[in-house]
Tab-separated table of C-alpha atoms in Angstrom:
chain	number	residue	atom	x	y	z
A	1	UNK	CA	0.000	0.000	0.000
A	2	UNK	CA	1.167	3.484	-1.009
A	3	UNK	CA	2.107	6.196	1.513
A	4	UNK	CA	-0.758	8.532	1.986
A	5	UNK	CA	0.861	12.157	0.672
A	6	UNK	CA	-0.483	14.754	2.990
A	7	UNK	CA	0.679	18.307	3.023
A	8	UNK	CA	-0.108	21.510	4.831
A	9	UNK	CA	-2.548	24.025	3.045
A	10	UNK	CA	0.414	26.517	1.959
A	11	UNK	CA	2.383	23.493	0.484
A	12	UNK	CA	-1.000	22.499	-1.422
A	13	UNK	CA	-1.299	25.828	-2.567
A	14	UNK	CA	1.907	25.727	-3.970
A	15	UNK	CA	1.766	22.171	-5.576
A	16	UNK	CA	-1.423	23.400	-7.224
A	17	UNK	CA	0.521	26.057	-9.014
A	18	UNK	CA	3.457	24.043	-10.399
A	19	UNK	CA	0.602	21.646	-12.156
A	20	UNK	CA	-0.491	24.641	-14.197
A	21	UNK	CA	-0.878	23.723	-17.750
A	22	UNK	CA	0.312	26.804	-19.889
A	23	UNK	CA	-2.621	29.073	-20.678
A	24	UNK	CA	-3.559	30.060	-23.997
A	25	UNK	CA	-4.410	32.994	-25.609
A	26	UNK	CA	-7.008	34.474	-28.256
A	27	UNK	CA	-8.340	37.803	-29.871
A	28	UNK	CA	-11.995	39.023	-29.920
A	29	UNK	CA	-13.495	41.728	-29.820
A	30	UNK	CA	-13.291	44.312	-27.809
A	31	UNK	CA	-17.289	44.511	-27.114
A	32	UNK	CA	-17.491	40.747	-26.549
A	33	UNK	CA	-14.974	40.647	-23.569
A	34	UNK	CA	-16.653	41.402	-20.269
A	35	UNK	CA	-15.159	39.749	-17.671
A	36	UNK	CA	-12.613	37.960	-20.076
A	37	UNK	CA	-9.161	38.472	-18.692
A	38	UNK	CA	-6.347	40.259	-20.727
A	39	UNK	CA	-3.478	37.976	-21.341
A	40	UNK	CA	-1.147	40.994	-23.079
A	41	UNK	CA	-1.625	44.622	-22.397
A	42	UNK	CA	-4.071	46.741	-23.665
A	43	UNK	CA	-2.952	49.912	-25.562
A	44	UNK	CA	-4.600	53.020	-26.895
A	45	UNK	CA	-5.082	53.066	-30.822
A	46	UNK	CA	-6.048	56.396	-31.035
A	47	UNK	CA	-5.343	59.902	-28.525
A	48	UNK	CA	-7.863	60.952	-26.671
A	49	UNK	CA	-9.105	63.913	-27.121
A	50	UNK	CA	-7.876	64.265	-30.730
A	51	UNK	CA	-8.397	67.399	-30.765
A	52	UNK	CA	-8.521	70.505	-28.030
A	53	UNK	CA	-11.603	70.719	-27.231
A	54	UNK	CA	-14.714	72.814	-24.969
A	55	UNK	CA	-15.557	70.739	-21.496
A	56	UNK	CA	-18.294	73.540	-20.900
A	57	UNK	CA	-21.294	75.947	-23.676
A	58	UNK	CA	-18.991	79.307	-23.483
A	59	UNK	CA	-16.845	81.136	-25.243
A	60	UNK	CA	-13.254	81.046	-26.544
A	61	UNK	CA	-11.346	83.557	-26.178
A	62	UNK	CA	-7.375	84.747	-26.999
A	63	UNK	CA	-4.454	85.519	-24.745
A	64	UNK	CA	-4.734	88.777	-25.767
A	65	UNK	CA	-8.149	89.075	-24.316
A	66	UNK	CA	-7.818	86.552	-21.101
A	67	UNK	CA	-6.745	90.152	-18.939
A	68	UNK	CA	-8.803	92.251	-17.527
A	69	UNK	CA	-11.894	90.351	-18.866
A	70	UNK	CA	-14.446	90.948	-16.547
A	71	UNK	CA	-16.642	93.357	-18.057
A	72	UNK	CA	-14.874	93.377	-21.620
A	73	UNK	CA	-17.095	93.365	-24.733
A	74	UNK	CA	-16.563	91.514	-27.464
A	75	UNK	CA	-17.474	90.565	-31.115
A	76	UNK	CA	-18.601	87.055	-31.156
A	77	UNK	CA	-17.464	85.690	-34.749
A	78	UNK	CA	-18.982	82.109	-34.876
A	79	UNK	CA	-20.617	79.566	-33.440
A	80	UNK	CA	-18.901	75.697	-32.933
A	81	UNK	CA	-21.437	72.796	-32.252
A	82	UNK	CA	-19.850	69.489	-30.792
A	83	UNK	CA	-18.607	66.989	-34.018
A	84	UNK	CA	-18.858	70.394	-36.368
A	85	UNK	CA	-15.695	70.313	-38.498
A	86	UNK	CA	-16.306	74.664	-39.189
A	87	UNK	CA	-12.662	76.140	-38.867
A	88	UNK	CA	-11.894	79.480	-36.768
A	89	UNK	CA	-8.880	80.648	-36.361
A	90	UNK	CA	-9.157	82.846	-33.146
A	91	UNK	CA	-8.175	86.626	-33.055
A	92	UNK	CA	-7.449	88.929	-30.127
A	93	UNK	CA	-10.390	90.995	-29.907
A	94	UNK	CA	-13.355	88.220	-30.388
A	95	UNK	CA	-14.785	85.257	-28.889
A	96	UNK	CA	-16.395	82.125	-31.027
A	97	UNK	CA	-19.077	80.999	-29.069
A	98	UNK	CA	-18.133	76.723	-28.571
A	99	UNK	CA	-20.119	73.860	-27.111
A	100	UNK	CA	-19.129	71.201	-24.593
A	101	UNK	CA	-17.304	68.377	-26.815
A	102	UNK	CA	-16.768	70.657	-29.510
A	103	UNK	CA	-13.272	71.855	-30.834
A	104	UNK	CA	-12.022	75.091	-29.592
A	105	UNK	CA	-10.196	77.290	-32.617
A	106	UNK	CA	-6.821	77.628	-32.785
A	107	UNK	CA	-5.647	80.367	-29.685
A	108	UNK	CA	-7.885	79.418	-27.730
A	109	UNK	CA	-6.240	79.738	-24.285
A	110	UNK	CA	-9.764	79.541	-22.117
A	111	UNK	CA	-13.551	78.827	-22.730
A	112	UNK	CA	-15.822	81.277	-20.539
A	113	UNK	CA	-18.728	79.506	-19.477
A	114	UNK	CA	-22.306	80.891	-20.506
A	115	UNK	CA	-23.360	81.511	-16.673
A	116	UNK	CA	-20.494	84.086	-16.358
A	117	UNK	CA	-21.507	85.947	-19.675
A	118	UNK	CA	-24.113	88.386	-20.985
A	119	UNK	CA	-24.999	87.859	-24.487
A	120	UNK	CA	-26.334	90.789	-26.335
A	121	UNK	CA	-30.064	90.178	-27.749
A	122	UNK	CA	-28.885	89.693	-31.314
A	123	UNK	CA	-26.030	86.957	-30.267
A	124	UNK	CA	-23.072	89.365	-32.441
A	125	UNK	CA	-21.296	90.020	-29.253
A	126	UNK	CA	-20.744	88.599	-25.339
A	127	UNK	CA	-20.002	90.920	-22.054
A	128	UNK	CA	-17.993	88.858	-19.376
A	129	UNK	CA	-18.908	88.798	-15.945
A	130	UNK	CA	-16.495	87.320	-14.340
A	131	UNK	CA	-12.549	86.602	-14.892
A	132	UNK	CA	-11.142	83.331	-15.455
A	133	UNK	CA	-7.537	81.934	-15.818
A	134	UNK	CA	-5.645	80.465	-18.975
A	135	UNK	CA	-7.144	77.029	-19.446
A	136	UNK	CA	-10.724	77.192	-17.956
A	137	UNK	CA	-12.871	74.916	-19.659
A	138	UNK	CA	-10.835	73.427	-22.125
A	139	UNK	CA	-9.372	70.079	-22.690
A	140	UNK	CA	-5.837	69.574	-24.303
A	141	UNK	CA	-5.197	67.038	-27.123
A	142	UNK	CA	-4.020	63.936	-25.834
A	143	UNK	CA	-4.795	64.964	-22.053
A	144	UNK	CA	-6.530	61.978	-21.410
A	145	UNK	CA	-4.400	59.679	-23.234
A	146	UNK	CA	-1.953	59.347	-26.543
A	147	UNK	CA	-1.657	56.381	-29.400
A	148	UNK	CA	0.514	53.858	-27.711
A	149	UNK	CA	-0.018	54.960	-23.955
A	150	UNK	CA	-0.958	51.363	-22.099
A	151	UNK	CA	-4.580	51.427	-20.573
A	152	UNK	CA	-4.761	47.680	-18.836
A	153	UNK	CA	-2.501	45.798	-17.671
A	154	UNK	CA	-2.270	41.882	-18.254
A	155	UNK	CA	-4.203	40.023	-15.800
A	156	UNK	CA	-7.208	42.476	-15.897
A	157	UNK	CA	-10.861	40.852	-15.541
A	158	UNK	CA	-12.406	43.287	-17.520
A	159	UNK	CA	-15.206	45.057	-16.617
A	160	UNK	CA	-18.179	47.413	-18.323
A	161	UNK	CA	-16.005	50.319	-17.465
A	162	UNK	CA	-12.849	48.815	-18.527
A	163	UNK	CA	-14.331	48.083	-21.835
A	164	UNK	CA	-15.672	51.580	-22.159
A	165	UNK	CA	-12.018	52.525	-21.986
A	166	UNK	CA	-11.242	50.823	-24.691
A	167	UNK	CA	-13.683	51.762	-26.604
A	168	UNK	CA	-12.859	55.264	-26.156
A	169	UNK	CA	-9.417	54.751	-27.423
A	170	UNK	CA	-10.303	53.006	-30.403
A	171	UNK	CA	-8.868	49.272	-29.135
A	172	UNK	CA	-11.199	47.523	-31.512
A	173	UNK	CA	-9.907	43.732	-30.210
A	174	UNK	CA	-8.453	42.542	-27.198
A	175	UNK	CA	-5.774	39.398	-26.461
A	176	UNK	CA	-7.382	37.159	-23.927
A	177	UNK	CA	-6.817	33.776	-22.105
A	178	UNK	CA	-8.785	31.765	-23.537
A	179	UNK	CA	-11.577	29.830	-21.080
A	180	UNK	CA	-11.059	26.378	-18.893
A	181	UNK	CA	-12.982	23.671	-20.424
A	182	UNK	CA	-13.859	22.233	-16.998
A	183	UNK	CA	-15.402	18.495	-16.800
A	184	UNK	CA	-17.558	17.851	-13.280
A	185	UNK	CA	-18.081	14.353	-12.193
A	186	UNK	CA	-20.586	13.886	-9.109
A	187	UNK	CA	-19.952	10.487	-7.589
A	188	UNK	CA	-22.347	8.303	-5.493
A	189	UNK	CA	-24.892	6.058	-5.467
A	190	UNK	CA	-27.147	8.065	-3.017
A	191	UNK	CA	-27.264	10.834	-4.943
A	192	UNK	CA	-30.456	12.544	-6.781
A	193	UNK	CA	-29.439	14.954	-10.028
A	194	UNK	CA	-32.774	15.128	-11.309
A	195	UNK	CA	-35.017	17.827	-8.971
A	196	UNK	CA	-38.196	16.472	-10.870
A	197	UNK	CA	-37.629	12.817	-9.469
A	198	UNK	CA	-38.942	12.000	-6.343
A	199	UNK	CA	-36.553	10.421	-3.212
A	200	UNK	CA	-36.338	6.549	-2.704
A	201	UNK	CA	-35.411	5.778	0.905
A	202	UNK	CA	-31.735	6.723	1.443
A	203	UNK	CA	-31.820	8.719	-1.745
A	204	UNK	CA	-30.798	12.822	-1.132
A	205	UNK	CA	-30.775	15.155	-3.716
A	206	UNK	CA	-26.927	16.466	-4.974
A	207	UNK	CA	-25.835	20.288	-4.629
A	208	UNK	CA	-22.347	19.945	-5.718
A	209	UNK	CA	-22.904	19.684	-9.031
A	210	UNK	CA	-25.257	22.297	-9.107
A	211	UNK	CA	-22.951	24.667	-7.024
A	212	UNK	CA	-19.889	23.843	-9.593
A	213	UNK	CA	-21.393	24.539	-12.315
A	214	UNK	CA	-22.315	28.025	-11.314
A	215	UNK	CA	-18.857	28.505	-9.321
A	216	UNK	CA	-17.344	27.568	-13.064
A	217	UNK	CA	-19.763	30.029	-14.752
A	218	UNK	CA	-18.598	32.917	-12.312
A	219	UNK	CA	-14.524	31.974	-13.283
A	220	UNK	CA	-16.114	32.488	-16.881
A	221	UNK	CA	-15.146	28.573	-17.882
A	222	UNK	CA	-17.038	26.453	-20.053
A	223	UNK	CA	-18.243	23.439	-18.609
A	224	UNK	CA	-18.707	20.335	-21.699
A	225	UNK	CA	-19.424	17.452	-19.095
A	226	UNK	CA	-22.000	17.041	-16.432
A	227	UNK	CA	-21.947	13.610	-14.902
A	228	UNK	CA	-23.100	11.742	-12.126
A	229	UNK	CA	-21.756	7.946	-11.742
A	230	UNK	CA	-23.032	5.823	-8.920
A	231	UNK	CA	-20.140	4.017	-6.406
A	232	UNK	CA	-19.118	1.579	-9.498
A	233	UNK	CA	-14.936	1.644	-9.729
A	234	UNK	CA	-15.451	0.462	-13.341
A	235	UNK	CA	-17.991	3.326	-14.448
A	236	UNK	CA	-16.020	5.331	-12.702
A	237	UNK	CA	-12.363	4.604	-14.651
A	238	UNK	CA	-14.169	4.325	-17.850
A	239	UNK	CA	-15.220	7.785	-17.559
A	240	UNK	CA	-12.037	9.158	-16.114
A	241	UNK	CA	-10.141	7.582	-18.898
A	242	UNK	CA	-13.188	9.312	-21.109
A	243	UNK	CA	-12.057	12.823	-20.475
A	244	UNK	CA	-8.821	12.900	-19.875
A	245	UNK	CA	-7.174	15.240	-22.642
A	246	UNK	CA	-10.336	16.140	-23.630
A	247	UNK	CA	-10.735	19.203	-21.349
A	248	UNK	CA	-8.599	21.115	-19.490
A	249	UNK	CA	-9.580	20.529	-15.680
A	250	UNK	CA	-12.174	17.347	-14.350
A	251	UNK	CA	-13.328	18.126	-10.873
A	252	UNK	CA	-14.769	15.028	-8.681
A	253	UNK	CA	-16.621	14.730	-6.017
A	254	UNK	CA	-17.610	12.405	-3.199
A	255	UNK	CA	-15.859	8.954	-2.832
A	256	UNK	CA	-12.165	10.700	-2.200
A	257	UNK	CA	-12.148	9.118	1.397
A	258	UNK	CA	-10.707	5.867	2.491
A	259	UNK	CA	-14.038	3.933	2.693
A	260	UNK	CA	-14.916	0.500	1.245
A	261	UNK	CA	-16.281	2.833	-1.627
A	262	UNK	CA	-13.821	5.328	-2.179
A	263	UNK	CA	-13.010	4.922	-5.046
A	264	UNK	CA	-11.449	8.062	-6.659
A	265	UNK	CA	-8.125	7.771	-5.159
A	266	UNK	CA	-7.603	4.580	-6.601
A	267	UNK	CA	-8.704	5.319	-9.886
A	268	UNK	CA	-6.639	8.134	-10.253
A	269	UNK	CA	-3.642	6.494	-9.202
A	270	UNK	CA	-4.278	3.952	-11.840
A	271	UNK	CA	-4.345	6.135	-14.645
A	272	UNK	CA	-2.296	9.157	-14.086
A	273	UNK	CA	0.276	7.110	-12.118
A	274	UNK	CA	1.055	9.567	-9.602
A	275	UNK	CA	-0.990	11.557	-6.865
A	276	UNK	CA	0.789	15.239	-6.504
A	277	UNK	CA	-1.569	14.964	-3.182
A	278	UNK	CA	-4.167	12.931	-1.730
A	279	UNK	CA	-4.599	14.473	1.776
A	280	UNK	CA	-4.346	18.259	3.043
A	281	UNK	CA	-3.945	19.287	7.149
A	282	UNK	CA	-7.259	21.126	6.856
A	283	UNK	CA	-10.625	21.039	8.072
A	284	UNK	CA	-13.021	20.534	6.835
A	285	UNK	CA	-11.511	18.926	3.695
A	286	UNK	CA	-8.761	16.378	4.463
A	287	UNK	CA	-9.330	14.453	1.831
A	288	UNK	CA	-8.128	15.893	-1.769
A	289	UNK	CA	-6.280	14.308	-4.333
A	290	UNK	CA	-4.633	16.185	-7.688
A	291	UNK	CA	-3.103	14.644	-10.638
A	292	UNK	CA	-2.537	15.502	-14.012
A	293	UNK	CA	-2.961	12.514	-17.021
A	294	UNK	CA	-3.267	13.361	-20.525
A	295	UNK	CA	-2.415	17.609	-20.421
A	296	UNK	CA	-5.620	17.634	-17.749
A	297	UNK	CA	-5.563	18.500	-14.205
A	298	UNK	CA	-7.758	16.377	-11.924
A	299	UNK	CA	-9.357	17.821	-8.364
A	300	UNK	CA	-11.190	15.439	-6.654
A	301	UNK	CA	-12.609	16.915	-3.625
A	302	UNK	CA	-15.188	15.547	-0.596
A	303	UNK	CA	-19.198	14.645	-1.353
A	304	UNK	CA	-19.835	16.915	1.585
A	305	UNK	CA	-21.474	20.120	0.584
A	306	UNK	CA	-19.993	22.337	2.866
A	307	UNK	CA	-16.172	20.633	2.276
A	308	UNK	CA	-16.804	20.521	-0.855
A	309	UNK	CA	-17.459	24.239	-0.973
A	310	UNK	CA	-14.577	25.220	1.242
A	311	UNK	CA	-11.985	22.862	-1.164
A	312	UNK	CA	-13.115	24.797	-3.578
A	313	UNK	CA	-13.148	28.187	-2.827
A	314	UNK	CA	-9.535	28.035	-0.895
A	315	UNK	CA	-7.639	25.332	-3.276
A	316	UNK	CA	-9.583	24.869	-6.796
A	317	UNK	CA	-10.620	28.390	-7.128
A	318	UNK	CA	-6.944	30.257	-6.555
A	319	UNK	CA	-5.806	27.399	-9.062
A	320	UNK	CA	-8.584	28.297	-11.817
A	321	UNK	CA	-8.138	31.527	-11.362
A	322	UNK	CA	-4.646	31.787	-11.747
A	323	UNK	CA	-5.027	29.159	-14.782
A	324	UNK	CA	-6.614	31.785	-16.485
A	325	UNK	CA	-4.094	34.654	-16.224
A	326	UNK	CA	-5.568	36.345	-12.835
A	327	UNK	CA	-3.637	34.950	-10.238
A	328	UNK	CA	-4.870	36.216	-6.334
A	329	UNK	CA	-3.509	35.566	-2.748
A	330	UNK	CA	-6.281	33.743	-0.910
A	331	UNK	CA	-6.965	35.403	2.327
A	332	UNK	CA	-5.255	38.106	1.976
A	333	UNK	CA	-7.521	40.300	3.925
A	334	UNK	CA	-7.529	40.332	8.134
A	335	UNK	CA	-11.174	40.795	9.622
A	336	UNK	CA	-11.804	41.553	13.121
A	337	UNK	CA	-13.439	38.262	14.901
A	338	UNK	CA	-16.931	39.302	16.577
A	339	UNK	CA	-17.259	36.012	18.224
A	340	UNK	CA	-14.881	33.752	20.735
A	341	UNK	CA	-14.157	30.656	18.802
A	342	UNK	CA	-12.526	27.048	20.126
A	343	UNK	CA	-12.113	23.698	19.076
A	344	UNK	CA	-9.886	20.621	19.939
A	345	UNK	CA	-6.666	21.180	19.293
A	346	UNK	CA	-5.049	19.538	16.060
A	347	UNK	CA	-2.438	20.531	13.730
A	348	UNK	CA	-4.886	21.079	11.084
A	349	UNK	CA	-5.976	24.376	9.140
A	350	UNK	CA	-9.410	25.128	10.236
A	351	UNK	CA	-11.463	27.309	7.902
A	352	UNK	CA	-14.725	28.549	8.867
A	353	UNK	CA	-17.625	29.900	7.508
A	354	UNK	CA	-18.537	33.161	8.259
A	355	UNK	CA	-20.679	36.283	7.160
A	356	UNK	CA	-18.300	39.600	6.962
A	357	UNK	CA	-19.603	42.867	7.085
A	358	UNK	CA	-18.389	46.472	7.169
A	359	UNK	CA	-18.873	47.599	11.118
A	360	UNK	CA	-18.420	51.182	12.453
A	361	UNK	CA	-15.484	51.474	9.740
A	362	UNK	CA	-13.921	47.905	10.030
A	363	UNK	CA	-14.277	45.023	8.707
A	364	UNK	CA	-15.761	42.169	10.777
A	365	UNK	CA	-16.625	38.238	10.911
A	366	UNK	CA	-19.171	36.158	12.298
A	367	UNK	CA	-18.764	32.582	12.089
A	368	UNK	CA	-21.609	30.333	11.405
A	369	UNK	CA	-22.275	28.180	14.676
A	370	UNK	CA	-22.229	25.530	13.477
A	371	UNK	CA	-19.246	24.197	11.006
A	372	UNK	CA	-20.329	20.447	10.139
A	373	UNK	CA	-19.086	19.370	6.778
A	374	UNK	CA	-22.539	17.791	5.841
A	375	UNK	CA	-24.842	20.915	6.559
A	376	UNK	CA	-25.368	23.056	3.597
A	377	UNK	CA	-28.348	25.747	4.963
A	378	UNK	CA	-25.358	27.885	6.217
A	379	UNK	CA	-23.662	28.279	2.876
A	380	UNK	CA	-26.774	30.841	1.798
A	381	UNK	CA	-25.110	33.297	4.779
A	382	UNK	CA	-21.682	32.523	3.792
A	383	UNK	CA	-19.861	35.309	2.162
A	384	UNK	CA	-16.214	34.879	3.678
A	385	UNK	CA	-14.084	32.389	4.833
A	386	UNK	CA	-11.892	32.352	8.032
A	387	UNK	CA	-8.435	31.094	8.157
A	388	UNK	CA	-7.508	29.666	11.881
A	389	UNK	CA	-3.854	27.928	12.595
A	390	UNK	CA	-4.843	27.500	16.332
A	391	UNK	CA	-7.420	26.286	17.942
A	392	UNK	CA	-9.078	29.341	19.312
A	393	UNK	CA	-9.418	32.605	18.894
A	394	UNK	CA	-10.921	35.741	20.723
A	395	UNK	CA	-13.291	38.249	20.420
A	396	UNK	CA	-11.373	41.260	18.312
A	397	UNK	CA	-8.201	39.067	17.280
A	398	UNK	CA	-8.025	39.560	13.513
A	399	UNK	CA	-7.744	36.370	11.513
A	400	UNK	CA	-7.137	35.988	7.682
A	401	UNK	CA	-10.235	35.693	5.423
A	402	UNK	CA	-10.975	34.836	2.229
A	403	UNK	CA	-14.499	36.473	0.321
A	404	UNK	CA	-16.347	34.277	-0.797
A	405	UNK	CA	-16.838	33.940	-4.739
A	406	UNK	CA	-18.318	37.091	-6.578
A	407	UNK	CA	-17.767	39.022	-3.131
A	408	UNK	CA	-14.141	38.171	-3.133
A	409	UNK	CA	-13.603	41.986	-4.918
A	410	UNK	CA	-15.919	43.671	-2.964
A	411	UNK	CA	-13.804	45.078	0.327
């Protein structure tokens, strides 16, 4: 019988990493990559503004006139409308009334908004109320940004305002990684994937499927295979065999254990060989086993809901993640603890649900009170995950935490 290979959760992490396949890359277009991540940076095509241009209605007026203005007179010669191409070249002595986004003439050296002028009945000429100083209102070429000038770096998840950026400098298509194809086999013979069907005796209905597949959807992977095999070893190779090299990542769960019916370790030591790890010092979630056969990455992780979730969000997600170009620190963020926690001592990694919230300026953690592996309610009022390397902790101590999914950006 083969050693059992259990590490700590920082040596997983960093296992995890060196069994990245390298990521590949792709160009669309610009409008069709929300939430895509840039795998080269992102540079402006054209300057922005192209031209000088009015940020307020006023007028545009000369050096010559910019002194002394309050109260001056003067000719107006023109009118500019914003995208108007009409030409003036400005004179000391008049003003060319402009509007916002439109181009200034040439001399312009300040725009006088409308509020601080008096325009004669007949529009031919505009008194100034008020004084302003060289550059009021008006918006150098190139201020925002020239041809060449990089806008996003690599690694950027971009979003609606990131791609409005773009836009605005004319970046008409993006370099991307392209998406994880991500397999998911469910595992057990007491599990229910069909909602419509009703429960034999002993029967329960699966989650982790269910909660993959949207996990996946918010790493914006593609997910090809959905399957559930009962506790069969044979059904279970055959379809392990099935997808290897056909997508990038398979993620398993249930059956990881070291029951009579555990049979995902075995399997996978069959076919790819080698474990890189089959057990990590943490709780809840011992039991995890990655391998690579056939350029794909297999994560098999417990049938518990809630172990399954925390393997998940503190192993498979970082790994994903970084898989795709946007590599992140998990629980990199300290939260203050609002509640005394204990357990046994053991030289474990405990994470622990918890619900985080912005108090009185800081942020704070309450952890659910009860951390089974095999109760799911809780994860609705998860949004964060605690990190504990001892086995208790006070009220105030700050502990590392880790947001949960799409609230991992939000603090």
């Amino acid at each position: 019988m083969s050693t059992v290979q259990t590490v700590t959760y920082d040596e997983a992490l960093t296992i995890l990493d060196r069994l990245r396949p390298p990521s590949r890359t792709e160009m669309v277009p610009t409008t069709e990559a929300l939430y895509r991540t840039l795998a080269m940076p992102a540079l402006a095509s054209v300057t922005v503004p192209p031209f000088h241009r009015a940020m307020m209605d006023g007028y545009a007026i000369s050096q010559a006139d910019i002194s002394d203005l309050s109260g001056k007179t003067l000719p107006v010669r023109g009118v500019i409308g914003a995208g108007q191409t009409e030409c003036y070249e400005l004179d000391a002595g008049s003003a060319v009334k402009v509007m916002t986004g439109a181009p200034v003439p040439d001399g312009t050296v300040a725009v006088v908004r409308k509020e601080w002028c008096e325009t004669s009945p007949d529009g031919r000429s505009v008194t100034f109320l008020e004084s302003v100083q060289r550059g009021e209102s008006v918006q150098q070429r190139g201020e925002d940004g020239r041809v060449g000038d990089p806008l996003l770096t690599s690694g950027t998840r971009l979003r609606a305002q990131d791609i409005a950026v773009l836009a605005a400098f004319g970046v008409r298509q993006v370099a991307v990684h392209q998406r994880l194809r991500v397999g998911i086999v469910t595992t057990g013979s007491e599990i229910v994937t069909n909602l419509d069907a009703s429960l034999e005796p002993s029967q329960i209905y699966g989650s982790n499927g269910v909660y993959l597949q949207l996990a996946l959807r918010d790493e914006q992977c593609e997910v090809p295979l959905v399957q559930h095999v009962p506790d069969d070893p044979q059904q279970l190779e055959d379809v392990v065999r099935s997808v290897a090299g056909q997508v990038d990542v398979v993620l398993l769960t249930g059956g990881v254990s070291a029951g009579d019916y555990d049979y995902v370790p075995g399997t996978l030591r069959r076919i790819c060989k080698t474990l890189a790890m089959e057990r990590v010092w943490m709780r809840p979630g011992a039991p995890f086993v990655a391998a690579t056969h056939q350029s794909t990455v297999f994560f098999a992780m417990s049938g518990n809901p809630a172990a399954a979730f925390i393997q998940f969000e503190t192993l498979v997600r970082p790994t994903l993640s970084a898989m795709a170009g946007r590599p992140y620190q998990p629980f990199a963020l300290t939260a203050k603890l609002a509640d005394h926690v204990a357990h046994k001592p053991v030289k474990h990694t405990r994470f622990l649900r918890a619900r985080a919230a912005i108090e009185e300026g800081q942020l704070v953690v309450h952890c659910a009170r009860d951390q089974s592996p095999g109760l799911i309610k809780g994860l609705a009022h998860t949004n964060a995950i605690v990190r504990m390397d001892s086995h208790h902790a006070e009220v105030g101590q700050h502990l590392s935490v880790q947001m949960v999914s799409s609230f991992r950006n939000d603090f």
